[in-house]
mmCIF file of C-alpha atoms and ligand atoms in Angstrom:
data_model
loop_
_atom_site.group_PDB
_atom_site.id
_atom_site.type_symbol
_atom_site.label_atom_id
_atom_site.label_comp_id
_atom_site.label_asym_id
_atom_site.label_seq_id
_atom_site.Cartn_x
_atom_site.Cartn_y
_atom_site.Cartn_z
ATOM 1 C CA MET A 5 124.120 62.156 40.515
ATOM 2 C CA ASN A 6 121.807 62.574 37.583
ATOM 3 C CA GLU A 7 120.910 58.918 37.490
ATOM 4 C CA ARG A 8 117.389 57.825 38.258
ATOM 5 C CA LEU A 9 118.192 55.846 41.344
ATOM 6 C CA ASP A 10 115.201 55.063 43.423
ATOM 7 C CA ASP A 11 114.717 57.832 46.046
ATOM 8 C CA LEU A 12 115.443 55.684 49.069
ATOM 9 C CA TYR A 13 118.601 54.276 47.534
ATOM 10 C CA ARG A 14 119.690 57.724 46.432
ATOM 11 C CA ASP A 15 119.285 59.190 49.921
ATOM 12 C CA ILE A 16 121.318 56.427 51.538
ATOM 13 C CA ILE A 17 124.073 56.671 48.938
ATOM 14 C CA LEU A 18 124.238 60.473 49.175
ATOM 15 C CA ASP A 19 124.412 60.301 52.955
ATOM 16 C CA HIS A 20 127.457 58.032 52.767
ATOM 17 C CA TYR A 21 128.983 60.162 50.020
ATOM 18 C CA ARG A 22 128.632 63.382 52.004
ATOM 19 C CA SER A 23 129.899 61.975 55.280
ATOM 20 C CA PRO A 24 131.947 58.887 54.511
ATOM 21 C CA ARG A 25 132.720 56.530 57.378
ATOM 22 C CA GLY A 26 136.116 55.025 57.989
ATOM 23 C CA ARG A 27 138.242 58.114 57.439
ATOM 24 C CA ASN A 28 140.298 57.847 60.628
ATOM 25 C CA PRO A 29 143.918 56.864 60.047
ATOM 26 C CA VAL A 30 145.111 53.341 60.749
ATOM 27 C CA ASP A 31 148.759 53.560 61.721
ATOM 28 C CA ARG A 32 149.704 49.912 61.853
ATOM 29 C CA PRO A 33 147.603 48.123 59.270
ATOM 30 C CA ASP A 34 147.552 44.358 58.940
ATOM 31 C CA ILE A 35 145.895 44.751 55.563
ATOM 32 C CA ALA A 36 146.870 47.449 53.070
ATOM 33 C CA THR A 37 145.486 47.382 49.544
ATOM 34 C CA ASP A 38 144.974 50.089 46.947
ATOM 35 C CA GLY A 39 142.405 49.829 44.213
ATOM 36 C CA TYR A 40 141.812 51.589 40.934
ATOM 37 C CA ASN A 41 138.816 51.640 38.651
ATOM 38 C CA PRO A 42 140.051 52.833 35.238
ATOM 39 C CA SER A 43 136.572 52.954 33.730
ATOM 40 C CA CYS A 44 135.618 55.870 36.018
ATOM 41 C CA GLY A 45 138.907 57.023 37.562
ATOM 42 C CA ASP A 46 137.952 56.011 41.124
ATOM 43 C CA GLU A 47 140.752 55.233 43.564
ATOM 44 C CA VAL A 48 140.625 53.620 46.984
ATOM 45 C CA GLU A 49 143.145 53.162 49.748
ATOM 46 C CA LEU A 50 142.123 50.481 52.208
ATOM 47 C CA LYS A 51 143.828 49.813 55.526
ATOM 48 C CA VAL A 52 142.603 47.411 58.167
ATOM 49 C CA GLU A 53 143.947 46.670 61.615
ATOM 50 C CA ILE A 54 143.122 43.207 62.906
ATOM 51 C CA ASP A 55 143.119 42.339 66.581
ATOM 52 C CA GLN A 56 142.358 38.815 67.799
ATOM 53 C CA ASP A 57 140.912 37.845 64.423
ATOM 54 C CA ARG A 58 138.555 40.831 64.334
ATOM 55 C CA VAL A 59 138.557 44.171 62.540
ATOM 56 C CA LYS A 60 139.690 46.697 65.127
ATOM 57 C CA ASN A 61 140.118 49.738 62.872
ATOM 58 C CA ILE A 62 139.488 50.442 59.261
ATOM 59 C CA HIS A 63 140.503 53.253 56.969
ATOM 60 C CA VAL A 64 138.835 53.587 53.580
ATOM 61 C CA ASP A 65 139.964 56.586 51.604
ATOM 62 C CA CYS A 66 138.023 56.598 48.379
ATOM 63 C CA ARG A 67 138.444 59.355 45.809
ATOM 64 C CA GLY A 68 136.009 59.187 42.986
ATOM 65 C CA CYS A 69 132.343 59.265 42.101
ATOM 66 C CA ALA A 70 129.485 59.176 44.616
ATOM 67 C CA ILE A 71 128.854 55.464 44.115
ATOM 68 C CA SER A 72 132.463 54.456 44.773
ATOM 69 C CA VAL A 73 132.748 56.671 47.851
ATOM 70 C CA ALA A 74 129.397 55.518 49.253
ATOM 71 C CA SER A 75 130.224 51.862 48.699
ATOM 72 C CA GLY A 76 133.578 52.256 50.491
ATOM 73 C CA SER A 77 131.856 54.056 53.357
ATOM 74 C CA MET A 78 129.313 51.240 53.697
ATOM 75 C CA LEU A 79 132.155 48.734 53.695
ATOM 76 C CA ALA A 80 133.849 50.585 56.574
ATOM 77 C CA GLU A 81 130.629 50.654 58.562
ATOM 78 C CA VAL A 82 129.728 47.036 57.991
ATOM 79 C CA ILE A 83 133.043 45.256 58.615
ATOM 80 C CA LYS A 84 134.053 47.055 61.802
ATOM 81 C CA GLY A 85 134.245 44.519 64.619
ATOM 82 C CA LYS A 86 133.626 41.558 62.327
ATOM 83 C CA SER A 87 135.800 38.440 62.218
ATOM 84 C CA ILE A 88 137.935 37.506 59.219
ATOM 85 C CA ASP A 89 135.493 34.739 58.303
ATOM 86 C CA GLU A 90 132.571 37.149 58.509
ATOM 87 C CA ILE A 91 134.182 39.784 56.317
ATOM 88 C CA LYS A 92 135.106 37.132 53.753
ATOM 89 C CA GLU A 93 131.499 36.037 53.634
ATOM 90 C CA ILE A 94 130.128 39.590 53.474
ATOM 91 C CA SER A 95 132.507 40.680 50.719
ATOM 92 C CA HIS A 96 131.686 37.669 48.573
ATOM 93 C CA VAL A 97 127.935 38.196 49.053
ATOM 94 C CA VAL A 98 128.261 41.862 48.060
ATOM 95 C CA ARG A 99 130.316 40.984 45.004
ATOM 96 C CA ALA A 100 127.757 38.387 43.912
ATOM 97 C CA MET A 101 124.911 40.830 44.557
ATOM 98 C CA LEU A 102 126.530 43.596 42.487
ATOM 99 C CA LYS A 103 127.194 41.174 39.666
ATOM 100 C CA GLY A 104 123.531 40.163 39.740
ATOM 101 C CA ASP A 105 124.217 36.609 40.879
ATOM 102 C CA THR A 106 122.152 36.910 44.048
ATOM 103 C CA ASP A 107 119.483 39.083 45.661
ATOM 104 C CA ASP A 108 119.941 37.605 49.094
ATOM 105 C CA ILE A 109 121.572 40.173 51.309
ATOM 106 C CA PRO A 110 121.486 39.293 55.005
ATOM 107 C CA GLU A 111 119.193 41.719 56.812
ATOM 108 C CA ASP A 112 121.814 42.884 59.272
ATOM 109 C CA LEU A 113 123.834 44.392 56.432
ATOM 110 C CA GLY A 114 121.419 47.297 56.374
ATOM 111 C CA ASP A 115 122.475 50.038 54.014
ATOM 112 C CA LEU A 116 124.218 47.656 51.650
ATOM 113 C CA ASP A 117 120.830 46.848 50.232
ATOM 114 C CA ALA A 118 120.933 50.299 48.616
ATOM 115 C CA LEU A 119 123.763 49.143 46.369
ATOM 116 C CA LYS A 120 121.315 46.868 44.592
ATOM 117 C CA GLY A 121 120.013 49.975 42.834
ATOM 118 C CA VAL A 122 123.399 50.357 41.162
ATOM 119 C CA ARG A 123 122.751 47.262 39.068
ATOM 120 C CA GLN A 124 120.411 49.306 36.899
ATOM 121 C CA PHE A 125 123.497 51.192 35.708
ATOM 122 C CA PRO A 126 126.029 48.676 34.411
ATOM 123 C CA VAL A 127 128.798 51.268 33.999
ATOM 124 C CA ARG A 128 128.559 52.001 37.734
ATOM 125 C CA ILE A 129 128.895 48.444 38.954
ATOM 126 C CA LYS A 130 132.698 48.595 38.948
ATOM 127 C CA CYS A 131 132.534 51.819 40.991
ATOM 128 C CA ALA A 132 130.546 50.003 43.672
ATOM 129 C CA LEU A 133 132.775 46.918 43.472
ATOM 130 C CA LEU A 134 136.072 48.779 43.853
ATOM 131 C CA ALA A 135 136.445 48.863 47.658
ATOM 132 C CA TRP A 136 135.088 45.320 47.989
ATOM 133 C CA LEU A 137 137.557 43.889 45.486
ATOM 134 C CA ALA A 138 140.353 45.631 47.411
ATOM 135 C CA LEU A 139 139.069 44.048 50.625
ATOM 136 C CA ILE A 140 138.879 40.572 49.081
ATOM 137 C CA GLU A 141 142.464 40.890 47.811
ATOM 138 C CA GLY A 142 143.692 42.303 51.135
ATOM 139 C CA VAL A 143 142.111 39.514 53.179
ATOM 140 C CA LYS A 144 143.575 36.886 50.854
ATOM 141 C CA ASN A 145 147.051 38.401 51.326
ATOM 142 C CA PHE A 146 146.500 38.632 55.081
ATOM 143 C CA GLU A 147 145.673 34.936 55.263
ATOM 144 C CA GLU A 148 148.807 34.193 53.253
ATOM 145 C CA GLY A 149 150.820 36.185 55.795
ATOM 146 C CA HIS A 150 151.664 39.282 53.769
ATOM 147 C CA GLY A 151 148.615 41.533 54.093
ATOM 148 C CA ALA A 152 150.653 44.409 55.524
ATOM 149 C CA ASP A 153 153.107 44.463 52.619
ATOM 150 C CA GLY A 154 150.672 46.369 50.447
ATOM 151 C CA SER A 155 149.102 45.338 47.176
ATOM 152 C CA SER A 156 146.962 46.856 44.496
ATOM 153 C CA ILE A 157 144.049 45.772 42.389
ATOM 154 C CA SER A 158 142.225 47.066 39.360
ATOM 155 C CA THR A 159 138.596 46.512 38.444
ATOM 156 C CA GLU A 160 139.892 45.562 34.979
ATOM 157 C CA GLU A 161 141.433 42.180 35.709
HETATM 158 ZN ZN1 ZN B 172 132.955 55.674 39.720
#
């Protein structure tokens, strides 16, 4: 990255980019959503297995720039073990934060705070949003009873 991200943010993002979390396969997903960010060419494949209303396994395969991969990796780390209600809340907070609508990130979300730095680079915001928009769509489909059928989203609505 040649962008002037603050050092701390850059280190966290590069760590997730170099060793992304959530790469194990999920064989029987309850949520399956693909996402595409045409403005940068980033792609994400999101699969989530739910057990007793909680995230049991998650697979986030993001192919694209460092910001998109790091954001997907953070998503995988943060939502593991969380309930459906919790991941809905987290994903909406992250979306609002990336869009600049809020600065209030709950402290237990740790590394996600680093994504705030992305707001300095408006062209990168969609890269960071990609995996989260896929999650929001996937959870919506899951609640409607067809999360496993597969769906796809684009950052250009
Ligand atoms: Zn990107």
